[in-house]
Short mmCIF file of C-alpha atoms and ligand atoms in Angstrom, two decimals:
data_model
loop_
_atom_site.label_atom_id
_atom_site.label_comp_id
_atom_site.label_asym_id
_atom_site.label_seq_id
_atom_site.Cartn_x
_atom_site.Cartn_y
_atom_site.Cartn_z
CA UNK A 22 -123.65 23.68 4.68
CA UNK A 23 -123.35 24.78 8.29
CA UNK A 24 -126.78 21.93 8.77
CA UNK A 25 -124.16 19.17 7.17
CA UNK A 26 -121.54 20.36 9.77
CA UNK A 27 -123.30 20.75 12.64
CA UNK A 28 -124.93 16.98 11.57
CA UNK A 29 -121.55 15.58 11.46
CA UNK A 30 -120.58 16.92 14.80
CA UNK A 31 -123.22 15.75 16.30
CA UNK A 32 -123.02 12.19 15.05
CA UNK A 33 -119.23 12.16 15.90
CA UNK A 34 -119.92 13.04 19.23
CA UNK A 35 -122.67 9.95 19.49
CA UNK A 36 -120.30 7.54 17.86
CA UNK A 37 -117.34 8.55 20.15
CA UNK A 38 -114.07 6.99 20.35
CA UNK A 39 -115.71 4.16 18.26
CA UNK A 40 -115.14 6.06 15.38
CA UNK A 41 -112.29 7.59 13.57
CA UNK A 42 -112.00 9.88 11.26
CA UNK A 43 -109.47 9.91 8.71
CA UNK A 44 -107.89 12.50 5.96
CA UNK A 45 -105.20 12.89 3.83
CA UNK A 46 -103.50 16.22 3.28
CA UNK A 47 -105.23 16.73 -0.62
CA UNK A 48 -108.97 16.72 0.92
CA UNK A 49 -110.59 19.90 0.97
CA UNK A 50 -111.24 21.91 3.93
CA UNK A 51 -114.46 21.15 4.68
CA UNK A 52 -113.70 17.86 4.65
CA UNK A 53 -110.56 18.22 6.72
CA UNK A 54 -112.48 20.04 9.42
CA UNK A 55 -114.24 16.87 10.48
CA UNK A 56 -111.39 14.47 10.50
CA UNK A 57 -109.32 13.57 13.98
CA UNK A 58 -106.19 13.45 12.08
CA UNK A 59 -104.48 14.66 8.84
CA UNK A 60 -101.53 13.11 7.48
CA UNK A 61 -99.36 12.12 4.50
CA UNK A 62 -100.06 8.34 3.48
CA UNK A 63 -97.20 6.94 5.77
CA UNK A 64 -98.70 8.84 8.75
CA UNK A 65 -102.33 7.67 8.01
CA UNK A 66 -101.35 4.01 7.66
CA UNK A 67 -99.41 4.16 10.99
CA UNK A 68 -102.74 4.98 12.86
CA UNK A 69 -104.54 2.08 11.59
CA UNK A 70 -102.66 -0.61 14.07
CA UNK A 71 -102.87 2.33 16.64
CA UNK A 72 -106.83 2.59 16.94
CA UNK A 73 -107.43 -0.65 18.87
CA UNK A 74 -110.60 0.31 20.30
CA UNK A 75 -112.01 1.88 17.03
CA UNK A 76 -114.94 -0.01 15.35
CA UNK A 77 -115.30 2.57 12.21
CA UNK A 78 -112.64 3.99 10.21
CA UNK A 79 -113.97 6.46 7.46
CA UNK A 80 -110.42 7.05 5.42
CA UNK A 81 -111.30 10.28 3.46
CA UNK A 82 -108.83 9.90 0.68
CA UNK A 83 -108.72 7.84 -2.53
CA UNK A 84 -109.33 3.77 -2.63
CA UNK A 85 -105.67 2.55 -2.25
CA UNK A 86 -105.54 4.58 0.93
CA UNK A 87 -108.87 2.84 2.46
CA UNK A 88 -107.78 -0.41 1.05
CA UNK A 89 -104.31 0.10 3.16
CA UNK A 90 -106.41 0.95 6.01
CA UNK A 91 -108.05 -2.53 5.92
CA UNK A 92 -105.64 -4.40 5.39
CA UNK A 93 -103.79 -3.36 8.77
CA UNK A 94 -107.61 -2.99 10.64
CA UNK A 95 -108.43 -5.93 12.21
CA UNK A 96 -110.99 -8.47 10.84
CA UNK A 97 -113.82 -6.76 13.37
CA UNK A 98 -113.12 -3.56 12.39
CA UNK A 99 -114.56 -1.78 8.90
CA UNK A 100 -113.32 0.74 6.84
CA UNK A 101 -115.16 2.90 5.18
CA UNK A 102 -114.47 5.50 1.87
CA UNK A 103 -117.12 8.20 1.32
CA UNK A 104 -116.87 8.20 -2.17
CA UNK A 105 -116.67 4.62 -3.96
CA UNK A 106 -115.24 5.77 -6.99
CA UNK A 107 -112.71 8.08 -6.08
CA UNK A 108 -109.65 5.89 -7.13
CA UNK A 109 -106.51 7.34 -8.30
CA UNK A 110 -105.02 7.34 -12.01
CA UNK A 111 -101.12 5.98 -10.84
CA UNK A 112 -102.62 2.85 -9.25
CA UNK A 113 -104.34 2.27 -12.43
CA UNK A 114 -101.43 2.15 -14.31
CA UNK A 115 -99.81 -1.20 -12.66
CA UNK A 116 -102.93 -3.35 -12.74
CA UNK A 117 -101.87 -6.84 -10.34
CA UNK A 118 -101.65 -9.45 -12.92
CA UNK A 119 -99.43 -7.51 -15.22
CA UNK A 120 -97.24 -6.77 -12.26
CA UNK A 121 -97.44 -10.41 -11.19
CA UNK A 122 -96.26 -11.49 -14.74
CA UNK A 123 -93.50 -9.13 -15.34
CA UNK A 124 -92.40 -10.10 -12.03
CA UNK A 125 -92.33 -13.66 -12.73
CA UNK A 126 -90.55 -13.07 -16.02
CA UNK A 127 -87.91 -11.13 -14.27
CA UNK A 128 -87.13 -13.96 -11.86
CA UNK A 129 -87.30 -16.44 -14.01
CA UNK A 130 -83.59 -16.61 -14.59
CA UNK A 131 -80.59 -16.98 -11.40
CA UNK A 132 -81.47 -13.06 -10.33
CA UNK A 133 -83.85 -12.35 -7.56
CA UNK A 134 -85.86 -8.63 -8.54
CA UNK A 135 -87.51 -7.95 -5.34
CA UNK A 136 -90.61 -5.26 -5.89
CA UNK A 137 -91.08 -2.22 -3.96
CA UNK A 138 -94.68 -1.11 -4.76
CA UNK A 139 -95.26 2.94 -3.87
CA UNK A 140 -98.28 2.85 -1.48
CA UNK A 141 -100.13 4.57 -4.51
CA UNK A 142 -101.31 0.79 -5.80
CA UNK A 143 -104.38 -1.51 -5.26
CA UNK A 144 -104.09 -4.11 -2.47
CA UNK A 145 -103.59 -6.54 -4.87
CA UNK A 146 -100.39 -5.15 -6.34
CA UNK A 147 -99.37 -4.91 -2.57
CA UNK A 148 -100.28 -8.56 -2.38
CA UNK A 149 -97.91 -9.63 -5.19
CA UNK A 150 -95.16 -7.40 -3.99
CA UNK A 151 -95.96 -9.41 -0.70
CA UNK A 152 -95.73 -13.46 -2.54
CA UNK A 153 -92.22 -12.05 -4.02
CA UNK A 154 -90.31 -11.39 -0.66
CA UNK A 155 -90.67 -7.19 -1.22
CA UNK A 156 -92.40 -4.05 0.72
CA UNK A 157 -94.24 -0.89 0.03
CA UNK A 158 -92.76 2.70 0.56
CA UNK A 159 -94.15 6.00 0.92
CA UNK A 160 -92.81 9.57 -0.40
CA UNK A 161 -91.97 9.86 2.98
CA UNK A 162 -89.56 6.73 3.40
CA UNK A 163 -88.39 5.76 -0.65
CA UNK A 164 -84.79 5.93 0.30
CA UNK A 165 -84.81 4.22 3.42
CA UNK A 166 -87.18 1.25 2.00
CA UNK A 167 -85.34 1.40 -1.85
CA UNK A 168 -82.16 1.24 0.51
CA UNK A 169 -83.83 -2.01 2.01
CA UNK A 170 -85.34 -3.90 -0.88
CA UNK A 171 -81.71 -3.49 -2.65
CA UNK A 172 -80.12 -5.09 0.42
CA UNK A 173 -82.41 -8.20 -0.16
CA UNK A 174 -81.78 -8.97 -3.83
CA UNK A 175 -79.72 -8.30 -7.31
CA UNK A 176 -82.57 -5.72 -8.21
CA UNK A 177 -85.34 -3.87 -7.32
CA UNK A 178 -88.65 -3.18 -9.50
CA UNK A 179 -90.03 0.09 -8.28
CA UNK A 180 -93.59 0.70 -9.17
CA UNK A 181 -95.78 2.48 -9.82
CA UNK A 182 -94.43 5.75 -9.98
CA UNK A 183 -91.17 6.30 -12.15
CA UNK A 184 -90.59 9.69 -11.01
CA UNK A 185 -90.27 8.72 -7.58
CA UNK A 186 -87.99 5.87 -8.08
CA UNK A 187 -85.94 8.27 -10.06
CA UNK A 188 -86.02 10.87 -7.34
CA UNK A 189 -84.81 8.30 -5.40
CA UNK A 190 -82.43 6.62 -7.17
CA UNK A 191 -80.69 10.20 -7.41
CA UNK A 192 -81.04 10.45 -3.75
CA UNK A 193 -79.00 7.04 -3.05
CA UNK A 194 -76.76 7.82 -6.09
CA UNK A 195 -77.75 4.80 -8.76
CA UNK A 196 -75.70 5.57 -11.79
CA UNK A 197 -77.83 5.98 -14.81
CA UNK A 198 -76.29 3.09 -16.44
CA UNK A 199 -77.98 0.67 -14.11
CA UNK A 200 -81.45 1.38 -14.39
CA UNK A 201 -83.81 0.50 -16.67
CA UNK A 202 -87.17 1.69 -17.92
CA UNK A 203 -89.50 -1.50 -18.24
CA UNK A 204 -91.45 -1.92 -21.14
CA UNK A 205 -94.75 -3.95 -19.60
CA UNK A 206 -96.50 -3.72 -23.48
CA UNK A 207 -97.27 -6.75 -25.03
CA UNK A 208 -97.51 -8.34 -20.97
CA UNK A 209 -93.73 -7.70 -21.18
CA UNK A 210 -92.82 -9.50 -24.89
CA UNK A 211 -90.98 -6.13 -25.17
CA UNK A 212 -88.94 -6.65 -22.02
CA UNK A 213 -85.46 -5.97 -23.03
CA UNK A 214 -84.18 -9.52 -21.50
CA UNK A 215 -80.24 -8.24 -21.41
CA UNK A 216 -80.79 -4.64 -20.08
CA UNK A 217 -82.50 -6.12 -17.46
CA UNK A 218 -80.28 -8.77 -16.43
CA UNK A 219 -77.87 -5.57 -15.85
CA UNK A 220 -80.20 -3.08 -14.07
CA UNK A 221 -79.86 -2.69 -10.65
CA UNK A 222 -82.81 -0.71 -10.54
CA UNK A 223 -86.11 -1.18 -12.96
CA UNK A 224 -89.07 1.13 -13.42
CA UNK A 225 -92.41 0.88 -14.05
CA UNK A 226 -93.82 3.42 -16.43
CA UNK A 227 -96.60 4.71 -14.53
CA UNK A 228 -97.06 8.43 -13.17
CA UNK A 229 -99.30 10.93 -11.16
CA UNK A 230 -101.49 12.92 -13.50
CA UNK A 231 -101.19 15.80 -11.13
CA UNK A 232 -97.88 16.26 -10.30
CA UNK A 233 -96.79 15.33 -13.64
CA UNK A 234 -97.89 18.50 -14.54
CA UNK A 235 -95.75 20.68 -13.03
CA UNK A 236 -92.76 21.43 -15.42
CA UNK A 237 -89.67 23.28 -15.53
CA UNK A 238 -91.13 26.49 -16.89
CA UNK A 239 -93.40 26.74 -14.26
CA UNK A 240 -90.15 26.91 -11.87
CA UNK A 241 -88.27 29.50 -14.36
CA UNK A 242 -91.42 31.81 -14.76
CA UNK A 243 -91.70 31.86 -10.70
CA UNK A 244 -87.77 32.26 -9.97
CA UNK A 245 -87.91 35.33 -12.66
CA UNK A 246 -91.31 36.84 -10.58
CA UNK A 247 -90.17 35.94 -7.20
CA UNK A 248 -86.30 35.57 -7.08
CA UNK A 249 -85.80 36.18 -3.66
CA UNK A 250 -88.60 32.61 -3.34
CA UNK A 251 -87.75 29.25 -2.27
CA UNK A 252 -89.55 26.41 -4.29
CA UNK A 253 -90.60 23.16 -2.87
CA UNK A 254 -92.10 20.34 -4.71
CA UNK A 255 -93.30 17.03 -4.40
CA UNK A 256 -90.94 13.90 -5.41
CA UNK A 257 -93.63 12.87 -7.66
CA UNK A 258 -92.52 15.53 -9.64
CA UNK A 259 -90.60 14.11 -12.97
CA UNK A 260 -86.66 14.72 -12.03
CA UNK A 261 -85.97 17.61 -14.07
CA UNK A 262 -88.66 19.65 -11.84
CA UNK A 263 -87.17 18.01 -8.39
CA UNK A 264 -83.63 19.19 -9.55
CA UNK A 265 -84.55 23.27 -10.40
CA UNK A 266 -86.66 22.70 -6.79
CA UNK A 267 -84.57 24.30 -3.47
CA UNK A 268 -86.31 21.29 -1.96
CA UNK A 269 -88.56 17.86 -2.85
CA UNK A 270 -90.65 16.18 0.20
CA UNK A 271 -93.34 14.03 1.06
CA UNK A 272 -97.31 16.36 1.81
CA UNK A 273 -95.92 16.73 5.74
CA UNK A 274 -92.11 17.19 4.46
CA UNK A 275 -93.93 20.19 2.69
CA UNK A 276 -96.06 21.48 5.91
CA UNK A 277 -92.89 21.38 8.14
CA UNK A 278 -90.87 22.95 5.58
CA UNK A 279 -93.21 25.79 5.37
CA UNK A 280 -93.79 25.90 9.20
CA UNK A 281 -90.00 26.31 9.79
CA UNK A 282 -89.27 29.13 7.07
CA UNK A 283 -89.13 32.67 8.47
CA UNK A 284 -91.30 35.04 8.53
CA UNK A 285 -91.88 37.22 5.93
CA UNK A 286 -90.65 34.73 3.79
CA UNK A 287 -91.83 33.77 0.23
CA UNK A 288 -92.25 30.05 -0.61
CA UNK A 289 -93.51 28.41 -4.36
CA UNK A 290 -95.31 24.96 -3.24
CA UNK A 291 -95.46 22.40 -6.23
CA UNK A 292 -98.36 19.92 -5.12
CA UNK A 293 -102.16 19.71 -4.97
CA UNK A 294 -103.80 22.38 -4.78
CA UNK A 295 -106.16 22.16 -1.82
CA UNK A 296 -102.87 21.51 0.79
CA UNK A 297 -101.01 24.54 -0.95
CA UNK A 298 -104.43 27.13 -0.92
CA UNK A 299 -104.81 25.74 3.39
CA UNK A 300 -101.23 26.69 3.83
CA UNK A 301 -101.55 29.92 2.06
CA UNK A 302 -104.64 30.78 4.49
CA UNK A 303 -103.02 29.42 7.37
CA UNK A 304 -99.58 31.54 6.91
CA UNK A 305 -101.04 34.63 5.37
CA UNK A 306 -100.35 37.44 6.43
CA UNK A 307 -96.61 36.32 7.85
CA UNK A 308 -95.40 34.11 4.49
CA UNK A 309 -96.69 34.06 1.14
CA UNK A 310 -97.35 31.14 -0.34
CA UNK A 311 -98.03 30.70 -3.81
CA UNK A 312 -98.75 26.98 -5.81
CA UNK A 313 -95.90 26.38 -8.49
CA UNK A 314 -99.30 25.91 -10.85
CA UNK A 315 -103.00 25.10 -9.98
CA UNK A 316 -103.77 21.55 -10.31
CA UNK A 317 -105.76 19.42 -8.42
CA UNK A 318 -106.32 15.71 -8.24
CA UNK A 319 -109.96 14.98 -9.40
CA UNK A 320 -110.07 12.26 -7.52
CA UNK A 321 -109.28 13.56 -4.10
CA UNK A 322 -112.29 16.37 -4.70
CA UNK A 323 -114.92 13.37 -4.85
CA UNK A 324 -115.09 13.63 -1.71
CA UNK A 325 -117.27 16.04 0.32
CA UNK A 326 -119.04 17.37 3.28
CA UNK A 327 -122.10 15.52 2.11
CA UNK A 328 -120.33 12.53 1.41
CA UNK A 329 -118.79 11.92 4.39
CA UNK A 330 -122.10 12.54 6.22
CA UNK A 331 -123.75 10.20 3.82
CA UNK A 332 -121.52 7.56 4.76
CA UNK A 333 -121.51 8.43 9.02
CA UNK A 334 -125.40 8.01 8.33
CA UNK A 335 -125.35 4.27 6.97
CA UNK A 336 -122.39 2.99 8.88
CA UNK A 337 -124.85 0.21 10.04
CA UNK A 338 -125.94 -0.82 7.00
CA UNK A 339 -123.03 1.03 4.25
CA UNK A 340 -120.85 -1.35 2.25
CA UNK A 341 -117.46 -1.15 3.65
CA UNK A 342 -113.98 -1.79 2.28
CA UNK A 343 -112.83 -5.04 2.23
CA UNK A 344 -109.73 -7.42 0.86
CA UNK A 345 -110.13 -10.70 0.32
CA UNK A 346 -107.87 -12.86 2.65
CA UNK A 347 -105.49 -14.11 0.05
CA UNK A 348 -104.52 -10.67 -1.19
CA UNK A 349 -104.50 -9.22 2.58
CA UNK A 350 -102.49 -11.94 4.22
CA UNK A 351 -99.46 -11.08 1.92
CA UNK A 352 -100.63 -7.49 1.70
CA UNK A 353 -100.37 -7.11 5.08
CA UNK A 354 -96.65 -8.86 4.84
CA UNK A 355 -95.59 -6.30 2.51
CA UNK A 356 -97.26 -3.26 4.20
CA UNK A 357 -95.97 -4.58 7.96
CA UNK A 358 -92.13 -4.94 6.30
CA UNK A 359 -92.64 -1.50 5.85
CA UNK A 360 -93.74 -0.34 9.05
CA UNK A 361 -90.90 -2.55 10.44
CA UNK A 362 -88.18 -0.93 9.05
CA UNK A 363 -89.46 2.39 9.26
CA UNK A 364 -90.50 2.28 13.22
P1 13P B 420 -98.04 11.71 0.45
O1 13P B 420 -99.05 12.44 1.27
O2 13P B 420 -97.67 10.45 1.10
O3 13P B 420 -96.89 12.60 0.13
O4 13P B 420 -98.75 11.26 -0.93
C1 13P B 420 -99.05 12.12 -1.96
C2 13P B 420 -100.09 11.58 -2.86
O5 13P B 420 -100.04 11.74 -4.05
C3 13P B 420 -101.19 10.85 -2.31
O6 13P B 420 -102.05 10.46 -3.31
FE1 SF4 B 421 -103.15 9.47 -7.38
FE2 SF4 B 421 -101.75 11.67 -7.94
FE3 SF4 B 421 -104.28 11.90 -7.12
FE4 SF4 B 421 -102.35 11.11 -5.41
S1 SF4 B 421 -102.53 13.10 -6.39
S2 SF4 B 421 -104.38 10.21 -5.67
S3 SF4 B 421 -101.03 9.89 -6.81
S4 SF4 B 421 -103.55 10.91 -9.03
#
């Protein structure tokens, strides 16, 4: 192991400032250790259009992440993702052409539903969000951008993630009797035409298999153990979870909240668990930090020490990431509306 890290090192040090090194929060250590940044999705996607002289991104993270990454790189620039099949289960759940149809269908009549796609979706979903006028959000920025797609039409489709556009939604105070939960079976022959027309906002039925884990008597068994605790979670977390929470943020809402509580403080983290075991190392022995449950995203462990070095071997010859230009041009759209209105 110390061979692979003393490898990477030294081919980081011959690439130089030609190469950057990307990883989000939910990557192991030993992965982390090698990148020249960490950050939540929102702050990962903001380096992209930072790193002008950078030839070689390798985005340590899951496939939407890398995809986002090259669609803001520029066309001489490649992106690279150490493990090709480390995708992520919530993206899968809006594939593009059923979001493309249901979209259609819901502007088919005098409304205009503008889409605001969670950055958790393929670059094609981003695409389509792009064609119909809407953005992409973060957990970071979901009230500001849900905020900003309702200015710019009658309704808003939020997808993937329900939970976060509920989270949200109770953030910005939607009543319950104006959203609606779509039905896409059946490519949306289900679609309750009526309830729709009234909905101000409309969800898509997908989820994070981690975080969808984490339930209410996870929170109850901790407050009864540690009582004197406060309890963070992610807003990817169903509602009911967010609600018995002291707090819900975004994987660097989460590090800052930790950073500022005091010492000798107790705090109950409800995310993946690789960023809640580096924070208990990191605080230990001044706060105690203890995950809300174990779960980790399967997807986010494909990638390794070995991978990444795999990859900083063949960047000559590796396949990198790439979007075609009709899905980035709009892509981009979407992803830049973002950055726009969130600068
Ligand atoms: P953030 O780091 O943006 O909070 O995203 C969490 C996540 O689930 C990434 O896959
Ligand atoms: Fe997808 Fe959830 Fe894994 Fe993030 S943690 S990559 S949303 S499955």
């Amino acid at each position: 192991m110390q061979r692979i890290s003393q490898t990477i090192d030294g081919l980081r040090q011959k690439h130089g400032d030609s190469l950057l090194i990307l990883a989000h929060h939910y990557q192991e250590d030993s992965v982390v250790a090698h990148a020249d940044m960490t950050g939540d999705s929102l702050e990962l996607a903001r380096q992209i259009p930072l790193a002008e002289n950078v030839q070689n991104i390798v985005f340590c993270g899951v496939h939407f992440m890398a995809e986002s990454a090259a669609i803001l790189a520029t066309p001489e620039q490649r992106v690279f993702l150490p493990e090709a099949s480390a995708g992520c289960v919530m993206s899968n759940m809006a594939p593009a052409s059923l979001v493309e149809t249901m979209l259609t269908r819901l502007n088919s009549g005098k409304r205009r539903v503008i889409p605001l796609a969670y950055v958790n979706s393929s670059a094609a979903v981003k695409g389509v969000c792009g064609k119909f006028r809407g953005s992409v959000c973060t957990s970071a920025n979901s009230s500001t951008m849900l905020s900003w797609a309702l200015d710019r039409g009658d309704a808003v489709l939020f997808l993937p993630d329900q939970n976060l556009g509920l989270n949200t939604a109770n953030i910005l105070g939607i009543p319950q009797n104006e959203r609606l939960r779509l039905n896409v079976r059946q490519k949306g022959a289900l679609v309750d035409v009526q309830a729709a027309e009234q909905a101000k906002l409309i969800l898509w039925p997908g989820c994070c298999a981690v975080h969808h884990l984490f339930k209410c008597a996870h929170i109850n068994q901790m407050r009864k153990e540690h009582p004197d605790a406060q309890i963070i979670v992610h807003p990817e977390c169903t509602p009911d979870v967010v609600e018995k929470a002291d707090a819900a943020g975004s994987t660097s809402a989460i590090i800052k909240f930790v950073e500022k509580a005091p010492m000798g403080s107790t705090i109950i983290v409800g995310t993946e668990i690789s960023l809640v075991d580096r924070l208990t190392e990191r605080y230990a022995p001044d706060k105690k930090i203890l995950p809300l449950a174990r779960c980790q995203c399967s997807n986010m462990a494909k990638t390794t020490e070995e991978k990444l070095l795999q990859t900083l071997n063949a960047l000559q010859a590796g396949r990198d990431i790439s979007v075609k230009d009709t899905v980035r041009t709009p892509a981009r759209l979407a992803l830049q509306r973002m950055l726009d209105a969130c600068n």
